[in-house]
Amino acid sequence: MNAQSATIPPMTVLKSEPDPRYADDDARYRAVEARDRAADGRFILAVTSTGIYCRPHCPSRTPKRQNVRFFLRPEEARAAGFRACRRCNPDASAPRDARLDAVRAACRLIEAAEDTAPTLEELGEAAGLSPFHLQRTFKAVMGITPRQYWDARRVGRLKANLKAGEGVASALYGAGYGSSSRLYEKAGAQLGMTPASYGKGGEGAVIAYAFADTALGRVIVGATAAGICFVGIGDRDDLLLAELQGDYPKAALAADPDGLGETVAEVAAALGGREPHAALPVDVRGTAFQRQVWEALKAIPMGETRSYSELAAAAGRPKAVRAAASACANNPVALIVPCHRAIGTDGSMRGYRWGVERKRALLEAERAAAGRG
């Protein structure tokens, strides 16, 4: 790790209660467009096209909506492979929470480690806490364990190295992987394709796709050799295909209605209120917290709903309501991960990538099928 990535200035502290002004990613993006200083400390803006993360009111040019991701804390953005903006200095912000000093010290030690994750004893010594209390405090603040932070940070660094054009071997050792077998065994599953293909925007990867008619419109399913990587619902095949290509800009897309016939039928059946088969293989990327939220969504019984606050609590971070909503918005496999079952605390139908009306119709179909009319 270089000296810059091993140094963590005071982190942004987010208020514990959700702010309705920034309830979802669309509202957050509007705040970015307006350079709203009131949004400072509420979320972090990351730009996929530059690899930079910023404060919402950063004076830099406003990025396109499709190139934007949102995080609660700078650490989460760094763990995903982004680096801090030098213009707005998003790492330095007040006020401070006393618990964060210990977590910050642990993060500093984790980020400075090159080959092996520090032990809980080492982290506790650096933070001035017992290993048990360090683990508990770290999980309460970050939503993941120190080991999960180490893993996410390492994968994030690998992604950044690959996107910067480094060869696989160089990116591998620079990210802290001790061998190529470990890289392909663990990181490959999180990248969604081979590391070499990921570094080229999916170049070299082949994604098969197929369409089907449903009562709620057209559905597209995209799949790599490892499993389903994209499910979308819409009205026009060309727009759905463009969304798939946008997620994997350099991947080769190949129509395969015969090969994916059974898979598409299984996915399409979910639009009529049937639970997708649990054994359907998926090949998706996500942060540790996103994956926790997706697992919580999959645990919701058909026809039932959970609020974003309940999902955040199920993922181990009860205060990370906005992050839970963001995880739902960034779910690439609609229906298989049923993000349509997430609603506002007041029971309202919040934003859904494929349209709120489809979200409502999906829930109605599930309730009818489950006898909850």
Coordinates of N, CA and C in Angstrom, one line a residue, residues 111-318:
E111 N -5.3 -0.8 6.4 CA -4.9 -0.2 5.1 C -3.4 -0.2 4.9
A112 N -2.6 -0.2 6.0 CA -1.2 -0.2 5.9 C -0.6 -1.6 5.7
A113 N -1.4 -2.6 6.1 CA -0.9 -4.0 5.9 C -0.9 -4.4 4.5
E114 N 0.2 -5.0 4.1 CA 0.4 -5.3 2.7 C 0.0 -6.7 2.3
D115 N 0.3 -7.7 3.1 CA 0.1 -9.1 2.7 C -0.8 -9.9 3.6
T116 N -0.9 -9.6 4.9 CA -1.7 -10.3 5.8 C -2.6 -9.4 6.6
A117 N -3.8 -9.8 6.8 CA -4.7 -9.0 7.6 C -4.2 -9.0 9.1
P118 N -4.2 -7.8 9.7 CA -3.8 -7.7 11.1 C -4.8 -8.6 12.0
T119 N -4.3 -9.1 13.1 CA -5.1 -9.9 14.0 C -6.0 -8.9 14.8
L120 N -7.0 -9.4 15.4 CA -7.8 -8.6 16.3 C -7.0 -8.1 17.5
E121 N -6.0 -8.9 18.0 CA -5.2 -8.4 19.0 C -4.4 -7.2 18.6
E122 N -3.8 -7.3 17.4 CA -3.0 -6.2 16.9 C -3.9 -4.9 16.7
L123 N -5.1 -5.1 16.1 CA -6.0 -4.0 15.9 C -6.5 -3.4 17.3
G124 N -6.7 -4.3 18.2 CA -7.1 -3.8 19.5 C -6.1 -3.0 20.2
E125 N -4.8 -3.4 20.1 CA -3.7 -2.7 20.7 C -3.6 -1.3 20.0
A126 N -3.7 -1.2 18.7 CA -3.6 0.0 18.0 C -4.8 1.0 18.4
A127 N -5.9 0.4 18.6 CA -7.1 1.2 18.9 C -7.3 1.5 20.4
G128 N -6.5 0.8 21.3 CA -6.6 1.0 22.7 C -7.8 0.3 23.3
L129 N -8.3 -0.8 22.6 CA -9.4 -1.6 23.1 C -9.1 -3.1 23.2
S130 N -9.9 -3.8 23.9 CA -9.7 -5.3 23.9 C -10.1 -5.8 22.5
P131 N -9.6 -7.0 22.1 CA -10.1 -7.5 20.8 C -11.6 -7.6 20.7
F132 N -12.2 -8.0 21.8 CA -13.7 -8.2 21.7 C -14.4 -6.8 21.5
H133 N -14.0 -5.8 22.3 CA -14.6 -4.5 22.1 C -14.2 -3.8 20.8
L134 N -13.0 -4.1 20.3 CA -12.7 -3.5 19.0 C -13.6 -4.1 18.0
Q135 N -13.8 -5.4 18.0 CA -14.6 -6.1 17.0 C -16.1 -5.5 17.1
R136 N -16.6 -5.4 18.3 CA -18.0 -4.8 18.4 C -18.1 -3.4 18.0
T137 N -17.1 -2.6 18.3 CA -17.1 -1.2 18.0 C -17.0 -1.0 16.5
F138 N -16.1 -1.7 15.9 CA -15.8 -1.7 14.4 C -17.1 -2.0 13.7
K139 N -17.7 -3.1 14.1 CA -19.0 -3.6 13.4 C -20.1 -2.5 13.6
A140 N -20.2 -1.9 14.8 CA -21.2 -0.9 15.0 C -21.1 0.3 14.1
V141 N -19.8 0.7 13.9 CA -19.6 1.9 13.2 C -19.6 1.7 11.7
M142 N -18.9 0.6 11.3 CA -18.7 0.3 9.8 C -19.7 -0.6 9.2
G143 N -20.4 -1.4 10.1 CA -21.4 -2.3 9.5 C -20.8 -3.6 9.1
I144 N -19.5 -3.8 9.1 CA -18.8 -5.0 8.7 C -17.7 -5.2 9.7
T145 N -17.2 -6.4 9.7 CA -16.1 -6.8 10.7 C -14.7 -6.3 10.1
P146 N -13.7 -6.2 10.9 CA -12.4 -5.8 10.4 C -11.9 -6.7 9.3
R147 N -12.2 -8.0 9.4 CA -11.8 -8.9 8.3 C -12.5 -8.6 7.0
Q148 N -13.8 -8.3 7.1 CA -14.6 -8.0 5.9 C -14.1 -6.7 5.3
Y149 N -13.7 -5.8 6.2 CA -13.1 -4.5 5.7 C -11.8 -4.8 5.0
W150 N -11.0 -5.6 5.5 CA -9.7 -6.0 4.9 C -10.0 -6.6 3.5
D151 N -11.0 -7.5 3.4 CA -11.3 -8.2 2.1 C -11.8 -7.1 1.1
A152 N -12.8 -6.3 1.6 CA -13.3 -5.3 0.7 C -12.3 -4.3 0.2
R153 N -11.4 -3.9 1.1 CA -10.4 -2.9 0.8 C -9.4 -3.5 -0.3
R154 N -9.1 -4.8 -0.1 CA -8.2 -5.5 -1.0 C -8.8 -5.6 -2.4
V155 N -10.1 -6.1 -2.4 CA -10.7 -6.2 -3.7 C -10.9 -4.8 -4.4
G156 N -11.2 -3.8 -3.6 CA -11.3 -2.5 -4.1 C -10.0 -2.0 -4.7
R157 N -8.9 -2.3 -4.1 CA -7.6 -1.8 -4.6 C -7.3 -2.6 -5.9
L158 N -7.7 -3.9 -5.9 CA -7.5 -4.7 -7.1 C -8.2 -4.1 -8.3
K159 N -9.5 -3.7 -8.0 CA -10.3 -3.1 -9.1 C -9.6 -1.8 -9.6
A160 N -9.2 -1.0 -8.7 CA -8.6 0.3 -9.1 C -7.3 0.0 -9.9
N161 N -6.5 -1.0 -9.4 CA -5.2 -1.3 -10.2 C -5.5 -1.8 -11.6
L162 N -6.5 -2.6 -11.7 CA -6.9 -3.2 -13.0 C -7.4 -2.1 -13.9
K163 N -8.3 -1.2 -13.4 CA -8.8 -0.2 -14.2 C -7.8 0.8 -14.6
A164 N -6.7 1.0 -13.8 CA -5.6 1.9 -14.1 C -4.7 1.3 -15.2
G165 N -5.0 0.1 -15.6 CA -4.2 -0.5 -16.7 C -3.1 -1.4 -16.3
E166 N -2.9 -1.7 -15.0 CA -1.9 -2.6 -14.6 C -2.1 -4.0 -15.0
G167 N -1.1 -4.7 -15.3 CA -1.2 -6.1 -15.6 C -1.7 -6.9 -14.4
V168 N -2.3 -8.1 -14.7 CA -2.9 -8.9 -13.6 C -1.9 -9.2 -12.5
A169 N -0.7 -9.5 -12.8 CA 0.3 -9.9 -11.8 C 0.6 -8.7 -10.9
S170 N 0.9 -7.5 -11.5 CA 1.2 -6.3 -10.8 C 0.0 -5.9 -9.9
A171 N -1.2 -5.9 -10.5 CA -2.4 -5.6 -9.7 C -2.7 -6.5 -8.6
L172 N -2.4 -7.8 -8.8 CA -2.5 -8.8 -7.8 C -1.7 -8.5 -6.5
Y173 N -0.4 -8.4 -6.7 CA 0.5 -8.2 -5.6 C 0.4 -6.8 -5.0
G174 N 0.0 -5.8 -5.8 CA -0.2 -4.4 -5.3 C -1.4 -4.4 -4.4
A175 N -2.4 -5.3 -4.6 CA -3.6 -5.3 -3.8 C -3.4 -6.2 -2.6
G176 N -2.3 -6.9 -2.5 CA -2.1 -7.7 -1.3 C -2.4 -9.2 -1.4
Y177 N -2.7 -9.7 -2.6 CA -2.9 -11.1 -2.8 C -1.6 -11.8 -2.9
G178 N -1.4 -12.8 -2.1 CA -0.1 -13.5 -2.1 C 0.1 -14.5 -3.2
S179 N -0.9 -14.9 -4.0 CA -0.7 -15.8 -5.0 C -1.9 -15.6 -6.1
S180 N -1.6 -16.1 -7.3 CA -2.6 -16.0 -8.3 C -3.8 -16.9 -8.0
S181 N -3.6 -18.0 -7.3 CA -4.7 -18.9 -7.0 C -5.7 -18.2 -6.1
R182 N -5.2 -17.4 -5.1 CA -6.1 -16.7 -4.2 C -6.8 -15.6 -5.0
L183 N -6.2 -15.0 -5.9 CA -6.8 -14.0 -6.7 C -8.0 -14.5 -7.4
Y184 N -7.8 -15.6 -8.1 CA -8.9 -16.1 -9.0 C -9.9 -16.8 -8.1
E185 N -9.5 -17.3 -7.0 CA -10.5 -18.1 -6.1 C -11.4 -17.1 -5.4
K186 N -10.9 -16.0 -4.9 CA -11.8 -15.1 -4.1 C -12.2 -13.8 -4.9
A187 N -11.2 -13.1 -5.5 CA -11.5 -11.9 -6.2 C -12.4 -12.1 -7.4
G188 N -12.1 -13.2 -8.1 CA -12.8 -13.5 -9.4 C -14.3 -13.5 -9.1
A189 N -14.7 -14.1 -8.0 CA -16.2 -14.2 -7.7 C -16.8 -12.9 -7.4
Q190 N -16.0 -11.9 -6.9 CA -16.5 -10.6 -6.6 C -16.4 -9.7 -7.8
L191 N -15.5 -9.9 -8.7 CA -15.4 -9.1 -9.9 C -16.5 -9.5 -10.9
G192 N -17.0 -10.7 -10.8 CA -18.0 -11.1 -11.8 C -17.5 -11.7 -13.1
M193 N -16.1 -11.7 -13.3 CA -15.5 -12.2 -14.5 C -14.0 -12.3 -14.1
T194 N -13.2 -12.8 -15.0 CA -11.8 -12.9 -14.7 C -11.2 -11.5 -14.5
P195 N -10.2 -11.4 -13.6 CA -9.5 -10.1 -13.4 C -9.1 -9.4 -14.6
A196 N -8.5 -10.2 -15.6 CA -8.1 -9.6 -16.8 C -9.2 -8.9 -17.6
S197 N -10.4 -9.6 -17.6 CA -11.5 -9.0 -18.3 C -12.1 -7.8 -17.6
Y198 N -12.1 -7.9 -16.2 CA -12.6 -6.8 -15.4 C -11.8 -5.5 -15.7
G199 N -10.5 -5.6 -15.8 CA -9.6 -4.5 -16.0 C -9.9 -3.8 -17.3
K200 N -10.5 -4.5 -18.2 CA -10.7 -4.0 -19.6 C -12.2 -3.7 -19.8
G201 N -12.9 -3.4 -18.7 CA -14.4 -3.1 -18.8 C -15.2 -4.3 -19.3
G202 N -14.8 -5.5 -19.0 CA -15.5 -6.7 -19.4 C -14.9 -7.2 -20.7
E203 N -13.8 -6.6 -21.3 CA -13.3 -7.0 -22.5 C -12.8 -8.5 -22.4
G204 N -13.3 -9.3 -23.4 CA -12.9 -10.7 -23.4 C -14.0 -11.6 -22.7
A205 N -14.8 -10.9 -21.9 CA -15.9 -11.7 -21.3 C -17.1 -11.8 -22.3
V206 N -17.8 -12.9 -22.3 CA -18.9 -13.1 -23.2 C -20.2 -13.2 -22.3
I207 N -21.1 -12.3 -22.5 CA -22.4 -12.3 -21.8 C -23.5 -12.7 -22.7
A208 N -24.1 -13.9 -22.5 CA -25.2 -14.3 -23.3 C -26.5 -13.6 -22.8
Y209 N -27.4 -13.4 -23.7 CA -28.7 -12.7 -23.2 C -29.8 -13.2 -24.0
A210 N -31.0 -13.1 -23.4 CA -32.3 -13.5 -24.0 C -33.4 -12.6 -23.5
F211 N -34.5 -12.5 -24.2 CA -35.6 -11.7 -23.8 C -36.9 -12.7 -23.7
A212 N -37.9 -12.1 -23.0 CA -39.1 -12.8 -22.9 C -40.3 -11.8 -22.7
D213 N -41.4 -12.1 -23.1 CA -42.6 -11.3 -22.9 C -43.2 -11.7 -21.6
T214 N -43.7 -10.7 -20.8 CA -44.4 -10.9 -19.5 C -45.5 -10.0 -19.4
A215 N -46.3 -10.2 -18.4 CA -47.5 -9.3 -18.2 C -47.0 -7.9 -17.8
L216 N -45.8 -7.7 -17.3 CA -45.3 -6.4 -16.9 C -44.3 -5.8 -17.9
G217 N -44.2 -6.4 -19.1 CA -43.3 -5.9 -20.1 C -42.3 -6.9 -20.6
R218 N -41.3 -6.4 -21.2 CA -40.2 -7.3 -21.6 C -39.2 -7.5 -20.5
V219 N -38.6 -8.7 -20.5 CA -37.6 -9.0 -19.5 C -36.4 -9.4 -20.2
I220 N -35.2 -9.0 -19.8 CA -33.9 -9.4 -20.4 C -33.1 -10.1 -19.2
V221 N -32.5 -11.2 -19.6 CA -31.6 -11.9 -18.7 C -30.2 -12.0 -19.3
G222 N -29.2 -11.5 -18.6 CA -27.8 -11.6 -19.1 C -27.0 -12.6 -18.2
A223 N -26.2 -13.4 -18.8 CA -25.5 -14.4 -17.9 C -24.1 -14.6 -18.5
T224 N -23.1 -14.7 -17.5 CA -21.8 -15.2 -17.9 C -21.7 -16.7 -17.7
A225 N -20.6 -17.3 -17.9 CA -20.5 -18.7 -17.7 C -20.7 -19.1 -16.2
A226 N -20.5 -18.1 -15.3 CA -20.6 -18.4 -13.9 C -22.1 -18.3 -13.4
G227 N -22.9 -17.5 -14.1 CA -24.3 -17.3 -13.6 C -24.9 -16.0 -14.2
I228 N -26.1 -15.7 -13.7 CA -26.8 -14.6 -14.1 C -26.2 -13.3 -13.6
C229 N -25.9 -12.3 -14.5 CA -25.3 -11.1 -14.0 C -26.2 -9.9 -14.2
F230 N -27.3 -10.0 -14.9 CA -28.2 -8.9 -15.1 C -29.6 -9.4 -15.4
V231 N -30.6 -8.7 -14.8 CA -32.0 -8.9 -15.1 C -32.6 -7.6 -15.1
G232 N -33.3 -7.3 -16.2 CA -34.0 -6.0 -16.4 C -35.4 -6.2 -16.9
I233 N -36.2 -5.2 -16.6 CA -37.6 -5.2 -17.1 C -37.9 -3.8 -17.8
G234 N -38.5 -3.9 -18.9 CA -38.8 -2.7 -19.6 C -39.8 -2.8 -20.7
D235 N -39.8 -1.9 -21.7 CA -40.8 -1.9 -22.8 C -40.1 -2.2 -24.1
R236 N -38.8 -1.8 -24.2 CA -38.1 -1.9 -25.5 C -36.8 -2.8 -25.3
D237 N -36.7 -3.7 -26.2 CA -35.5 -4.6 -26.2 C -34.2 -3.8 -26.4
D238 N -34.2 -2.8 -27.2 CA -33.0 -2.0 -27.5 C -32.5 -1.3 -26.3
L239 N -33.5 -0.7 -25.5 CA -33.1 0.0 -24.3 C -32.6 -0.9 -23.2
L240 N -33.2 -2.1 -23.1 CA -32.7 -3.1 -22.1 C -31.4 -3.6 -22.4
L241 N -31.1 -3.8 -23.7 CA -29.8 -4.3 -24.2 C -28.8 -3.2 -23.9
A242 N -29.1 -1.9 -24.1 CA -28.2 -0.8 -23.8 C -27.8 -0.8 -22.4
E243 N -28.8 -1.1 -21.5 CA -28.5 -1.1 -20.0 C -27.5 -2.2 -19.7
L244 N -27.7 -3.3 -20.3 CA -26.8 -4.4 -20.0 C -25.4 -4.1 -20.6
Q245 N -25.3 -3.5 -21.8 CA -24.0 -3.1 -22.3 C -23.4 -2.0 -21.5
G246 N -24.2 -1.1 -20.9 CA -23.6 -0.1 -20.1 C -23.0 -0.6 -18.8
D247 N -23.5 -1.7 -18.3 CA -22.8 -2.3 -17.1 C -21.5 -3.0 -17.5
Y248 N -21.4 -3.5 -18.7 CA -20.2 -4.2 -19.2 C -19.9 -3.7 -20.5
P249 N -19.3 -2.5 -20.6 CA -19.1 -1.7 -21.8 C -18.2 -2.4 -22.9
K250 N -17.3 -3.3 -22.4 CA -16.4 -3.9 -23.4 C -16.6 -5.4 -23.5
A251 N -17.7 -5.9 -22.8 CA -18.0 -7.3 -22.9 C -18.6 -7.6 -24.3
A252 N -18.4 -8.8 -24.8 CA -19.1 -9.3 -26.0 C -20.5 -9.8 -25.6
L253 N -21.5 -9.2 -26.2 CA -22.9 -9.7 -25.9 C -23.3 -10.6 -27.0
A254 N -23.9 -11.7 -26.6 CA -24.3 -12.7 -27.6 C -25.7 -13.2 -27.3
A255 N -26.6 -13.0 -28.3 CA -28.0 -13.5 -28.1 C -28.0 -15.0 -28.0
D256 N -28.7 -15.6 -27.0 CA -28.7 -17.0 -26.9 C -30.1 -17.4 -26.3
P257 N -31.1 -17.2 -27.1 CA -32.5 -17.6 -26.6 C -32.7 -19.1 -26.3
D258 N -32.0 -19.9 -27.0 CA -32.1 -21.4 -26.7 C -31.4 -21.7 -25.5
G259 N -30.1 -21.3 -25.4 CA -29.3 -21.7 -24.2 C -29.8 -21.1 -22.9
L260 N -30.5 -20.0 -23.0 CA -31.0 -19.3 -21.7 C -32.5 -19.5 -21.6
G261 N -33.1 -20.3 -22.4 CA -34.5 -20.5 -22.4 C -35.1 -20.8 -21.1
E262 N -34.6 -21.8 -20.4 CA -35.2 -22.2 -19.1 C -34.9 -21.2 -18.1
T263 N -33.7 -20.6 -18.1 CA -33.4 -19.5 -17.1 C -34.3 -18.4 -17.3
V264 N -34.6 -17.9 -18.5 CA -35.4 -16.8 -18.7 C -36.9 -17.1 -18.3
A265 N -37.3 -18.3 -18.6 CA -38.7 -18.7 -18.2 C -38.8 -18.7 -16.7
E266 N -37.8 -19.1 -16.0 CA -37.8 -19.1 -14.5 C -37.8 -17.7 -14.0
V267 N -37.0 -16.8 -14.6 CA -37.1 -15.4 -14.1 C -38.4 -14.8 -14.5
A268 N -38.9 -15.0 -15.7 CA -40.1 -14.4 -16.1 C -41.3 -14.8 -15.2
A269 N -41.2 -16.0 -14.7 CA -42.3 -16.5 -13.9 C -42.5 -15.7 -12.6
A270 N -41.3 -15.1 -12.2 CA -41.4 -14.3 -11.0 C -42.2 -13.1 -11.2
L271 N -42.3 -12.6 -12.4 CA -43.2 -11.5 -12.7 C -44.7 -11.8 -12.6
G272 N -45.0 -13.1 -12.5 CA -46.4 -13.5 -12.3 C -46.6 -13.9 -10.8
G273 N -45.6 -13.7 -10.0 CA -45.9 -13.9 -8.6 C -45.2 -15.2 -8.0
R274 N -44.4 -15.9 -8.8 CA -43.7 -17.1 -8.4 C -42.3 -16.8 -7.9
E275 N -41.9 -17.4 -6.8 CA -40.6 -17.2 -6.3 C -39.6 -17.8 -7.2
P276 N -38.5 -17.1 -7.6 CA -37.5 -17.7 -8.5 C -36.8 -18.8 -7.8
H277 N -36.4 -19.8 -8.5 CA -35.7 -21.0 -7.9 C -34.5 -20.6 -7.2
A278 N -34.3 -21.1 -6.0 CA -33.2 -20.7 -5.1 C -31.9 -21.1 -5.7
A279 N -31.9 -22.2 -6.6 CA -30.6 -22.7 -7.1 C -30.1 -21.9 -8.3
L280 N -30.9 -20.9 -8.8 CA -30.4 -20.2 -9.9 C -29.0 -19.5 -9.6
P281 N -28.0 -19.8 -10.4 CA -26.7 -19.3 -10.1 C -26.6 -17.8 -10.5
V282 N -26.0 -17.0 -9.7 CA -25.8 -15.6 -10.0 C -24.3 -15.2 -10.0
D283 N -24.0 -14.2 -10.8 CA -22.6 -13.7 -10.9 C -22.7 -12.2 -10.8
V284 N -22.7 -11.7 -9.6 CA -22.8 -10.3 -9.4 C -21.7 -9.7 -8.5
R285 N -21.5 -8.4 -8.7 CA -20.5 -7.7 -7.9 C -21.1 -6.9 -6.8
G286 N -20.5 -6.6 -5.7 CA -21.1 -5.7 -4.7 C -20.1 -5.6 -3.5
T287 N -20.3 -4.6 -2.7 CA -19.5 -4.4 -1.5 C -20.1 -5.4 -0.5
A288 N -19.3 -5.5 0.6 CA -19.7 -6.4 1.7 C -21.1 -6.1 2.2
F289 N -21.4 -4.8 2.4 CA -22.6 -4.3 2.9 C -23.8 -4.6 1.9
Q290 N -23.5 -4.3 0.6 CA -24.5 -4.5 -0.4 C -24.9 -6.0 -0.4
R291 N -23.9 -6.9 -0.3 CA -24.3 -8.3 -0.3 C -25.1 -8.7 0.9
Q292 N -24.8 -8.1 2.0 CA -25.6 -8.3 3.2 C -27.1 -7.9 3.0
V293 N -27.2 -6.7 2.4 CA -28.6 -6.2 2.2 C -29.3 -7.2 1.2
W294 N -28.6 -7.6 0.1 CA -29.2 -8.5 -0.9 C -29.6 -9.8 -0.2
E295 N -28.8 -10.3 0.7 CA -29.2 -11.6 1.4 C -30.4 -11.3 2.2
A296 N -30.5 -10.1 2.9 CA -31.7 -9.8 3.7 C -32.9 -9.7 2.8
L297 N -32.8 -9.2 1.6 CA -33.9 -9.1 0.7 C -34.4 -10.5 0.3
K298 N -33.5 -11.4 0.0 CA -33.8 -12.7 -0.4 C -34.5 -13.5 0.7
A299 N -34.3 -13.1 2.0 CA -34.9 -13.8 3.1 C -36.3 -13.3 3.4
I300 N -36.8 -12.3 2.7 CA -38.2 -11.8 2.9 C -39.1 -12.8 2.2
P301 N -40.1 -13.3 2.9 CA -41.1 -14.2 2.3 C -41.8 -13.5 1.2
M302 N -42.2 -14.3 0.2 CA -42.9 -13.7 -1.0 C -44.2 -13.1 -0.5
G303 N -44.5 -11.9 -1.1 CA -45.7 -11.2 -0.8 C -45.5 -10.2 0.4
E304 N -44.4 -10.3 1.1 CA -44.2 -9.4 2.3 C -43.2 -8.3 1.9
T305 N -43.1 -7.3 2.7 CA -42.2 -6.2 2.5 C -41.4 -5.9 3.8
R306 N -40.3 -5.2 3.6 CA -39.5 -4.7 4.7 C -39.1 -3.3 4.4
S307 N -39.0 -2.5 5.4 CA -38.6 -1.1 5.2 C -37.1 -1.1 5.1
Y308 N -36.6 0.0 4.6 CA -35.1 0.2 4.4 C -34.4 0.1 5.7
S309 N -35.1 0.7 6.8 CA -34.5 0.6 8.1 C -34.4 -0.8 8.6
E310 N -35.4 -1.6 8.3 CA -35.4 -3.0 8.7 C -34.3 -3.8 8.0
L311 N -34.1 -3.5 6.7 CA -33.0 -4.1 5.9 C -31.7 -3.7 6.5
A312 N -31.5 -2.4 6.8 CA -30.2 -2.0 7.4 C -29.9 -2.7 8.7
A313 N -31.0 -2.9 9.5 CA -30.8 -3.6 10.8 C -30.4 -5.1 10.5
A314 N -31.1 -5.7 9.5 CA -30.8 -7.1 9.2 C -29.4 -7.3 8.7
A315 N -28.9 -6.2 8.1 CA -27.5 -6.3 7.5 C -26.5 -5.9 8.6
G316 N -26.9 -5.6 9.8 CA -26.0 -5.4 10.9 C -25.7 -3.9 11.1
R317 N -26.3 -3.0 10.3 CA -26.0 -1.6 10.4 C -27.4 -0.8 10.5
P318 N -28.0 -0.8 11.7 CA -29.3 -0.2 11.8 C -29.4 1.3 11.4

